[in-house]
PDB file of C-alpha atoms in Angstrom:
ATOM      1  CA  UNK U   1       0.000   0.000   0.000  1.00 40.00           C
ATOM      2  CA  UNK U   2       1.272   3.405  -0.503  1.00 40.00           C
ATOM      3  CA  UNK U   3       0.170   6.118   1.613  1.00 43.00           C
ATOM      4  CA  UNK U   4      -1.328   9.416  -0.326  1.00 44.00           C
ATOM      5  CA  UNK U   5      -1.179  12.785   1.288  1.00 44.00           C
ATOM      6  CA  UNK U   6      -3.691  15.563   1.123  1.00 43.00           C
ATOM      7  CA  UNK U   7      -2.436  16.123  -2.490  1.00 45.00           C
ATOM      8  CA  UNK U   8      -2.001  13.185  -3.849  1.00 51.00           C
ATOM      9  CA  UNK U   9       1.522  12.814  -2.867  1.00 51.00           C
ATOM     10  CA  UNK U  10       2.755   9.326  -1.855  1.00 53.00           C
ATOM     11  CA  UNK U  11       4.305   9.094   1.264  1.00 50.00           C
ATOM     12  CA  UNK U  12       8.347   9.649  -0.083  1.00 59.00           C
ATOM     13  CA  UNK U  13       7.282  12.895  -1.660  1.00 54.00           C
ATOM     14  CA  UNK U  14       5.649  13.697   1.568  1.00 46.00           C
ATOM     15  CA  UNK U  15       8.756  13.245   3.791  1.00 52.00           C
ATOM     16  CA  UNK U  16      10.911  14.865   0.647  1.00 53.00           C
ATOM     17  CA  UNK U  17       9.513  17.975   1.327  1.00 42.00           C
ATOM     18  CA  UNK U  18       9.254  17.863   4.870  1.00 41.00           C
ATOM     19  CA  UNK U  19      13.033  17.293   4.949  1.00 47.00           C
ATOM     20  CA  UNK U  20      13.320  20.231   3.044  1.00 44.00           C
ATOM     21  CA  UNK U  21      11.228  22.929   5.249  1.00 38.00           C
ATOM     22  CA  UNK U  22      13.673  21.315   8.394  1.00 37.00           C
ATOM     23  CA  UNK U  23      16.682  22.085   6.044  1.00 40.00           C
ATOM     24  CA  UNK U  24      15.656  26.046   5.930  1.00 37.00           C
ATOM     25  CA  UNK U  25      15.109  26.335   9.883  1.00 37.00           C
ATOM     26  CA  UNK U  26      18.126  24.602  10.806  1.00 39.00           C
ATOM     27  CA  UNK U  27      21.077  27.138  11.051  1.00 39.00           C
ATOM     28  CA  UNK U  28      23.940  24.843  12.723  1.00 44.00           C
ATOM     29  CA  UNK U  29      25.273  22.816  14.899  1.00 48.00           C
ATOM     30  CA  UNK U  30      24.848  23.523  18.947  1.00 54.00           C
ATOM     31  CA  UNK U  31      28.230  24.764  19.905  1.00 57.00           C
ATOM     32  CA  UNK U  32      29.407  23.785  22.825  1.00 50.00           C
ATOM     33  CA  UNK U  33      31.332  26.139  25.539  1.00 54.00           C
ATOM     34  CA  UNK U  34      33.931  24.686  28.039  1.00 48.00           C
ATOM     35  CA  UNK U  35      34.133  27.640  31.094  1.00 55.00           C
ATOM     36  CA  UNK U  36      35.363  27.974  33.860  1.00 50.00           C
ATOM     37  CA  UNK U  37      32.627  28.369  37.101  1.00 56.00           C
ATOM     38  CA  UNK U  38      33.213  31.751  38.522  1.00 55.00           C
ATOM     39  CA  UNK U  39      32.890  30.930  41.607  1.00 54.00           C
ATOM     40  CA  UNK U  40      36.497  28.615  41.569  1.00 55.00           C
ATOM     41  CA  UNK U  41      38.169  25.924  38.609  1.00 52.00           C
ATOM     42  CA  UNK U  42      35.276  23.816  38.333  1.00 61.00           C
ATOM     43  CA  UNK U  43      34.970  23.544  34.870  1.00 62.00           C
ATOM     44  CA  UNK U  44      30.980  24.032  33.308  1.00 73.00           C
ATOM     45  CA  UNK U  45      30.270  22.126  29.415  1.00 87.00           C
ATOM     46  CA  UNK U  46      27.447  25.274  28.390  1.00 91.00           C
ATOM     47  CA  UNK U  47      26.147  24.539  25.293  1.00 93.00           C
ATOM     48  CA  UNK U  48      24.326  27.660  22.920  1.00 95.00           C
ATOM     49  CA  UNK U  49      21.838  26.251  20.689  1.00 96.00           C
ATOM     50  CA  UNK U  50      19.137  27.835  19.044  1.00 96.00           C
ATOM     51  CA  UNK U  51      16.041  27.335  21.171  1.00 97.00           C
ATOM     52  CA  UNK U  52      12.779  24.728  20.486  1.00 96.00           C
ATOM     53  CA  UNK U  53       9.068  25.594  21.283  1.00 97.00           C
ATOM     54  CA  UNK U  54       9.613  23.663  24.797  1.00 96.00           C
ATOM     55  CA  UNK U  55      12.473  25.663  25.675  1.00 97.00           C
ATOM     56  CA  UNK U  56       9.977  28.908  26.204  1.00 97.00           C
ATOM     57  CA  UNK U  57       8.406  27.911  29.637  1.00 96.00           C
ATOM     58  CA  UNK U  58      12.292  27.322  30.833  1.00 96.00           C
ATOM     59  CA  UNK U  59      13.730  30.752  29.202  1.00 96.00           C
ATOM     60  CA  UNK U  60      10.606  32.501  30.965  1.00 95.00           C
ATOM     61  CA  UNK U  61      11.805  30.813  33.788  1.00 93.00           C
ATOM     62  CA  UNK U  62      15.293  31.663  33.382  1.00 92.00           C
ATOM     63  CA  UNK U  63      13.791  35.662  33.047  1.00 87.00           C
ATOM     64  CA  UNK U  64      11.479  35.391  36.333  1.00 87.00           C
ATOM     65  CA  UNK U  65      14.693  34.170  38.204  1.00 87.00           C
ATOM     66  CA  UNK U  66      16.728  37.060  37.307  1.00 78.00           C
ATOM     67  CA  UNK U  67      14.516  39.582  36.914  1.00 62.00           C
ATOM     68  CA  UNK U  68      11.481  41.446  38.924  1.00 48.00           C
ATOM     69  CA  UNK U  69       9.626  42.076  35.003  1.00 56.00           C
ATOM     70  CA  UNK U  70       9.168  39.893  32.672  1.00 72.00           C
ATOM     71  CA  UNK U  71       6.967  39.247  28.877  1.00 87.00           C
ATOM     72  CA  UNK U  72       3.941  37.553  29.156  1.00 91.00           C
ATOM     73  CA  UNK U  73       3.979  34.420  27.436  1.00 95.00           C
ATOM     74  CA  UNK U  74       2.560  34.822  23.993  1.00 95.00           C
ATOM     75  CA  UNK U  75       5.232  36.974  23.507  1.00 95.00           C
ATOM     76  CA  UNK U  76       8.055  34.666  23.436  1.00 96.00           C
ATOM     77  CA  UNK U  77       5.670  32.105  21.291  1.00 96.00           C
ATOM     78  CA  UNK U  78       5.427  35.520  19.582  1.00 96.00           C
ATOM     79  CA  UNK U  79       8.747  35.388  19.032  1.00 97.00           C
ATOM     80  CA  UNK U  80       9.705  31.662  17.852  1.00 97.00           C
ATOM     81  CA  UNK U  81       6.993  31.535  15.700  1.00 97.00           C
ATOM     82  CA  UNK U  82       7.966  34.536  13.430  1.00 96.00           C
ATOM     83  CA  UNK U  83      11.774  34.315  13.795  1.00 97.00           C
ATOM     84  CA  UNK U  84      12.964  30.164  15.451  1.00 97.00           C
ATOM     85  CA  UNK U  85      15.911  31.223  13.814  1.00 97.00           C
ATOM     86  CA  UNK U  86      17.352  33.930  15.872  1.00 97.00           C
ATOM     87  CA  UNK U  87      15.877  32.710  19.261  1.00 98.00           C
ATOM     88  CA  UNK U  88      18.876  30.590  21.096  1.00 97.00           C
ATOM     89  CA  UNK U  89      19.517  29.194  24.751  1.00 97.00           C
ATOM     90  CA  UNK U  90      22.442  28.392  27.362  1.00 96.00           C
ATOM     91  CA  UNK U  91      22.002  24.750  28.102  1.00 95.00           C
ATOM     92  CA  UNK U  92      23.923  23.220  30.987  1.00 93.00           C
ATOM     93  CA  UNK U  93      25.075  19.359  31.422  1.00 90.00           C
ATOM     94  CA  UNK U  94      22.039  19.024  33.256  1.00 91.00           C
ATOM     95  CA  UNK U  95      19.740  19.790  30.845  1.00 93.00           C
ATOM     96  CA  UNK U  96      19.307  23.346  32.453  1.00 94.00           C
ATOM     97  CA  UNK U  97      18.233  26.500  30.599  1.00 95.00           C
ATOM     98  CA  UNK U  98      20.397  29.349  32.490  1.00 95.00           C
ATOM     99  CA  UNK U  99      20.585  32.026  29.845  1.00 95.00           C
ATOM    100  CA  UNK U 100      18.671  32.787  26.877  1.00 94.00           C
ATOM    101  CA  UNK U 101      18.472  35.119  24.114  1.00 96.00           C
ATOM    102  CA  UNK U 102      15.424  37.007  22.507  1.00 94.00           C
ATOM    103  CA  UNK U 103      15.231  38.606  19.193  1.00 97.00           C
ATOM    104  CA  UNK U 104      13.503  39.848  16.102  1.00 97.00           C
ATOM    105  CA  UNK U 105      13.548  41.306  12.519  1.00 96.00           C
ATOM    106  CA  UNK U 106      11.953  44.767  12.572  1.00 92.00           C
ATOM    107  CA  UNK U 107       9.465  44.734  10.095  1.00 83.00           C
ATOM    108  CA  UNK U 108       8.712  48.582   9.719  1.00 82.00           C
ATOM    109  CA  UNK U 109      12.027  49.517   8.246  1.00 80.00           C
ATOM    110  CA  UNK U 110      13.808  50.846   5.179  1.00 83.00           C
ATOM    111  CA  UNK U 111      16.658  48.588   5.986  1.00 87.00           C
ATOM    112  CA  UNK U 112      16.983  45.198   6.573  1.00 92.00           C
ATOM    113  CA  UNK U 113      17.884  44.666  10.687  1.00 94.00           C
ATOM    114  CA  UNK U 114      17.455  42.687  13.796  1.00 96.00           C
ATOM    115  CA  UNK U 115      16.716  43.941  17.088  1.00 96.00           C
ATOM    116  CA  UNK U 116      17.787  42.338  20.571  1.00 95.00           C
ATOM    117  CA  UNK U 117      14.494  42.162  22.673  1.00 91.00           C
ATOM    118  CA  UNK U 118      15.724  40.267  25.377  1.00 87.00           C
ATOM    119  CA  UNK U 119      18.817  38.829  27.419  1.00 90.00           C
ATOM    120  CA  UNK U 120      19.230  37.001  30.325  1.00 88.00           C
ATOM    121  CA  UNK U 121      22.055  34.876  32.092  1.00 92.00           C
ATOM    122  CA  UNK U 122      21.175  32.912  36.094  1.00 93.00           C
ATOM    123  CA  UNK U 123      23.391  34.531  38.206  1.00 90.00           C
ATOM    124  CA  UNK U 124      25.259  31.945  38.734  1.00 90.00           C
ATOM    125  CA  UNK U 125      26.834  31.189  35.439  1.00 91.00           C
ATOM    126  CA  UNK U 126      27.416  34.756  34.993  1.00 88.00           C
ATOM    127  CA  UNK U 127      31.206  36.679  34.226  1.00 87.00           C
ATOM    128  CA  UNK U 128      31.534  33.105  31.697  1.00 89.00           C
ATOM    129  CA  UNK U 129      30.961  34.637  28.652  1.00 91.00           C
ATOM    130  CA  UNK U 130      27.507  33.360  27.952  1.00 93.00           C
ATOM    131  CA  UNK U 131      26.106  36.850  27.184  1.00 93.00           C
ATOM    132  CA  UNK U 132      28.481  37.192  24.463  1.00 94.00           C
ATOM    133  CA  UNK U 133      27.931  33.808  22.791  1.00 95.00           C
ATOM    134  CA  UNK U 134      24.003  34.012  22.676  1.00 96.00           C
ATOM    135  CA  UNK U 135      24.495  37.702  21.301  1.00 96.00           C
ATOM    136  CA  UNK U 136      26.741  36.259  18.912  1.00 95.00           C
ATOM    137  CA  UNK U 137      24.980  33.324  18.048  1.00 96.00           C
ATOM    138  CA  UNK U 138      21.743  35.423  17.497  1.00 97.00           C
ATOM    139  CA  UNK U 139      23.581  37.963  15.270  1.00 96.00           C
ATOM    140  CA  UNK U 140      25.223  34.914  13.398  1.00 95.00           C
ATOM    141  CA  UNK U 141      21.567  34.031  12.246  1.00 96.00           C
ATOM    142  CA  UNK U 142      20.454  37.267  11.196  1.00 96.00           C
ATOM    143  CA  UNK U 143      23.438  37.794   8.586  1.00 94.00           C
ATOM    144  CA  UNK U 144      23.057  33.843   7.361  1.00 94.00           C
ATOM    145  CA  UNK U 145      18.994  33.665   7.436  1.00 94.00           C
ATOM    146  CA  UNK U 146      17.855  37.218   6.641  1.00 94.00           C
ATOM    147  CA  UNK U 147      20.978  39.232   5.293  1.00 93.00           C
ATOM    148  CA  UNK U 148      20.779  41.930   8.093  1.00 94.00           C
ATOM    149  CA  UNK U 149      22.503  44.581   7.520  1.00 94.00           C
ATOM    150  CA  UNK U 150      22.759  45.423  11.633  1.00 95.00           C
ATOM    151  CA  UNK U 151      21.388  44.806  14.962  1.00 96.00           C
ATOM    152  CA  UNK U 152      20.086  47.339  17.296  1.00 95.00           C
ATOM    153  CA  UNK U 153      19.483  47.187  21.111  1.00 94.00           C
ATOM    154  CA  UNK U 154      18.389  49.472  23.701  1.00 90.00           C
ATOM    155  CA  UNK U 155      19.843  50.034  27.242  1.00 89.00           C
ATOM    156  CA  UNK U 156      19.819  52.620  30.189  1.00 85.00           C
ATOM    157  CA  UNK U 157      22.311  55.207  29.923  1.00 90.00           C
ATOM    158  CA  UNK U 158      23.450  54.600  33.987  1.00 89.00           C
ATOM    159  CA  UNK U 159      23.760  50.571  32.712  1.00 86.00           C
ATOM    160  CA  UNK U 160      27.533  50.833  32.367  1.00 89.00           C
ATOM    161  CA  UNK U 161      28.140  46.810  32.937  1.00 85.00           C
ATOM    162  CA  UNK U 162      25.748  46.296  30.144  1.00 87.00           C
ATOM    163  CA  UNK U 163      27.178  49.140  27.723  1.00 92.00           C
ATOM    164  CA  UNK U 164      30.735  47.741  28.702  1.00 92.00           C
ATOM    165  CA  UNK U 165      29.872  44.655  26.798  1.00 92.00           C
ATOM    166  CA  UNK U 166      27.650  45.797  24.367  1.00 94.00           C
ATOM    167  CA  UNK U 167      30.335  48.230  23.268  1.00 94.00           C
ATOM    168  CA  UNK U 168      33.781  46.810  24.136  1.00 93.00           C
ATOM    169  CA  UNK U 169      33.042  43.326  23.824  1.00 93.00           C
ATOM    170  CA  UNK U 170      30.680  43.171  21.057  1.00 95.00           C
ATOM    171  CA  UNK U 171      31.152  45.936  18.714  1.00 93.00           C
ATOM    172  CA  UNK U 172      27.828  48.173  19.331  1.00 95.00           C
ATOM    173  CA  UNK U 173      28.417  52.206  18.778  1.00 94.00           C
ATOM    174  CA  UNK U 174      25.869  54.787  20.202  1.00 94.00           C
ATOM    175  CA  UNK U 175      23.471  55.341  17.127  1.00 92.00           C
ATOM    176  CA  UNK U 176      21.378  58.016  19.342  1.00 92.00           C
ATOM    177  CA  UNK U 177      20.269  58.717  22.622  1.00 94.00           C
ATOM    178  CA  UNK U 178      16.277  58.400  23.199  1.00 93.00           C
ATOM    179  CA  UNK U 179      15.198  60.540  26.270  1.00 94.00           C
ATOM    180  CA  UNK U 180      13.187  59.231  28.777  1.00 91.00           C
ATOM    181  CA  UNK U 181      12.396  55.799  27.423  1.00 84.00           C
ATOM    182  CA  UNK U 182      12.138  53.532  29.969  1.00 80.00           C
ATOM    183  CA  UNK U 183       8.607  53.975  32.365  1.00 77.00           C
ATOM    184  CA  UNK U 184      10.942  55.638  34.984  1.00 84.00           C
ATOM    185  CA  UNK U 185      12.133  58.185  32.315  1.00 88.00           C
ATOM    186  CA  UNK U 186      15.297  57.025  32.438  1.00 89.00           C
ATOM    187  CA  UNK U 187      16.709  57.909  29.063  1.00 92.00           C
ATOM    188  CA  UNK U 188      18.539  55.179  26.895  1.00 90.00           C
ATOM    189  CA  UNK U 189      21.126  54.501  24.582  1.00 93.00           C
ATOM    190  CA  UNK U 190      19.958  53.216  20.743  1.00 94.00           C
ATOM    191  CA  UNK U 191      23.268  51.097  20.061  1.00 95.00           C
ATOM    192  CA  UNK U 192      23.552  49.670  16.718  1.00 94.00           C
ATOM    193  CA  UNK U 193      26.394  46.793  15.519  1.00 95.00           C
ATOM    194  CA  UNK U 194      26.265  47.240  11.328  1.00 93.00           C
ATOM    195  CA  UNK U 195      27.461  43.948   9.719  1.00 91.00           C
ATOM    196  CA  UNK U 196      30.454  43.216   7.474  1.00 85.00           C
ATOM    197  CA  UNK U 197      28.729  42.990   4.701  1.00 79.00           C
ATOM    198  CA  UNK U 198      26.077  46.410   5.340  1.00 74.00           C
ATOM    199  CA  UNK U 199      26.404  48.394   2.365  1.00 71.00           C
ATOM    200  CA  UNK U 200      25.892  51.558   4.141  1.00 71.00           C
ATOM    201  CA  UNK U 201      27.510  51.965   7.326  1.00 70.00           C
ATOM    202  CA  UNK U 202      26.682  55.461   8.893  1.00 68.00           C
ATOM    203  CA  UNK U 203      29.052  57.115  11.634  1.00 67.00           C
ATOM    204  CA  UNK U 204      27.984  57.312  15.056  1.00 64.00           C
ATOM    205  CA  UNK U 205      27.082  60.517  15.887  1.00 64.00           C
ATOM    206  CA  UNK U 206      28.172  59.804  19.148  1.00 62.00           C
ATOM    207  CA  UNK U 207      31.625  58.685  20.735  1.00 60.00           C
ATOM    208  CA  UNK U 208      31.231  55.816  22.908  1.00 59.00           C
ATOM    209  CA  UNK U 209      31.628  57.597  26.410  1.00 55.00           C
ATOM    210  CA  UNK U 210      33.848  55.898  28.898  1.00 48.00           C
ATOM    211  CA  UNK U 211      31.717  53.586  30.989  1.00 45.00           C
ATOM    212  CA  UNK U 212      33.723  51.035  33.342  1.00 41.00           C
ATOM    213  CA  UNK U 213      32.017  48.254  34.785  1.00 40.00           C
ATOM    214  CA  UNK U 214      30.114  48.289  36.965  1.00 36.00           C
ATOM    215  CA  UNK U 215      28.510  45.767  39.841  1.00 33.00           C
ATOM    216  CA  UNK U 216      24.937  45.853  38.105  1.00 32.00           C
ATOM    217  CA  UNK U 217      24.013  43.156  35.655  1.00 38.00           C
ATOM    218  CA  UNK U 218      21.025  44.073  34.265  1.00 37.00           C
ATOM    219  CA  UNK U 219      20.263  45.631  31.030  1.00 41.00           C
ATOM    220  CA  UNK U 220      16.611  47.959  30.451  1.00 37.00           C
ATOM    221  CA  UNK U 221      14.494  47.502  27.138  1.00 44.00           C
ATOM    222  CA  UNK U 222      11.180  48.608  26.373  1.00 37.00           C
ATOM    223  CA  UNK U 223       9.269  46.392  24.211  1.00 36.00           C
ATOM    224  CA  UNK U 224       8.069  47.225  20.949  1.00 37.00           C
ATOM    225  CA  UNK U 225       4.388  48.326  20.913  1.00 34.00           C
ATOM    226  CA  UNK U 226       1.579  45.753  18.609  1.00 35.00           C
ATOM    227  CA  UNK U 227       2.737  42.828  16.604  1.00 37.00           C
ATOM    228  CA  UNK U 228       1.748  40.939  19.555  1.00 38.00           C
ATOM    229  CA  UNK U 229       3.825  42.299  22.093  1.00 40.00           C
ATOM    230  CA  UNK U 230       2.620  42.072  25.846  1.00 40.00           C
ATOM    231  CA  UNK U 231       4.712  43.797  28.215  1.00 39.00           C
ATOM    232  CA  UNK U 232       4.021  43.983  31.709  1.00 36.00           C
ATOM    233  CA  UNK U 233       2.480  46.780  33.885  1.00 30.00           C
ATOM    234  CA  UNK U 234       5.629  48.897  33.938  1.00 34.00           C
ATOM    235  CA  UNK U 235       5.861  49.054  30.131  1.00 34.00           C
ATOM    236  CA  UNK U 236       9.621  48.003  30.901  1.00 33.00           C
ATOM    237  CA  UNK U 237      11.732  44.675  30.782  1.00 36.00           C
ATOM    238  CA  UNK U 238      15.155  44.489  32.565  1.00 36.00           C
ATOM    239  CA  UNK U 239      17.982  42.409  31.069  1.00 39.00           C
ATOM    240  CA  UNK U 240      20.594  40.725  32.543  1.00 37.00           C
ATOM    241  CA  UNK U 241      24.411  40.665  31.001  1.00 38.00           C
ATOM    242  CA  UNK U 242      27.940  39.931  31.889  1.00 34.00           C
ATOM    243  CA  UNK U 243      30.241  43.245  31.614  1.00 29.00           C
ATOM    244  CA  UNK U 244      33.503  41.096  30.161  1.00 27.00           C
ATOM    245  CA  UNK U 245      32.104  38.336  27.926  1.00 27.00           C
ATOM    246  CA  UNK U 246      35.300  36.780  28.497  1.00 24.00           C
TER     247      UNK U 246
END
């Protein structure tokens, strides 16, 4: 007997192009990240993979733990259902979600770009260079899947842990400054990292002001308004980073 699909395909053709659809979603390879535990030489296997629907209850998690805000639910489906290829997660030997990564194509723009919604690292796996790798990982996907030509991010201008990585580590220059952003008028810093292969690459019109770490951790981001999006009360999400990456 040969099984016939809803269009007359047998069975082979049916798995054929099923095979191919997987092909288009899958970006690489989890990479896997010996580190050493901060808290002494206990080495920690982390592995960054790109995240799975079942992963969002544990990166929500991961966001309560660290954080006193947090997305409602439907946004992160929001999220892996429009872009699987750009969400990724920290996975430890246990099978434990301690970091994650958030992020999205803007839509409503003359050029092609990705935006960093959300970022978040358990305390205790922080100053191992997590932060860095999901950034990384997530920008790695918007050059391959959607030819970005940058990503942009938001964070508070008195964040100077966060800015220390975001600029230092990663590459990010001050594209603006947006006053009073955050719910608690705080203003922010638009940072934008343009791609190698961006064919227009605008200079800052600011210089990176000197901004040495600090003891904070977190990292402030308003979420977009519509498309889904369901912030919290406060109209504000916190994120957490490591200042070094290293």
């Amino acid at each position: 007997l040969t099984w016939l699909g809803p269009s007359g395909a047998s069975c082979e053709q049916h798995n054929a192009v099923h095979r191919q659809r997987l092909s288009l979603c899958q970006i690489r390879q989890p990479a896997t990240a010996l580190a050493l535990h901060p808290s002494g030489s206990t080495p920690t296997m982390v592995s960054i993979r790109t995240a799975s629907m079942s992963d969002l209850l544990a990166m929500q998690q991961c966001n309560l733990s660290c954080l006193p805000e947090n997305y409602q639910m439907k946004y992160y489906f929001y999220h892996m259902l429009s872009w699987p290829q750009l969400l990724h997660v920290a996975e430890d030997s246990k099978g434990r979600i301690v970091g994650y990564v958030l992020a999205k194509m803007e839509e409503d723009s003359p050029e092609v770009h990705g935006h960093i919604t959300s970022l978040a690292v358990l305390r205790s796996h922080r100053k191992m260079g997590i932060a860095a790798k999901l950034m990384t990982a997530a920008q790695e996907a918007m050059e391959e899947t959607f030819k970005a030509e940058f990503v942009s991010l938001h964070v508070r201008k008195s964040n100077r842990a966060a800015f220390a990585l975001y600029s230092s580590t990663l590459g990010f220059q001050i594209n603006d400054i947006e006053a009073e952003y955050y719910a608690d008028k705080e203003d922010a810093y638009d940072m934008r990292k343009y791609f190698a292969h961006a064919k227009h690459k605008p200079r800052p019109k600011f210089a990176n002001p000197n901004a040495p770490p600090t003891d904070t951790d977190a990292v402030d981001m308003l979420p977009p308004s519509g498309n889904g999006a369901a912030p919290t009360s406060q109209q504000s999400h916190a994120l957490e980073g490591e200042h070094t990456g290293a």
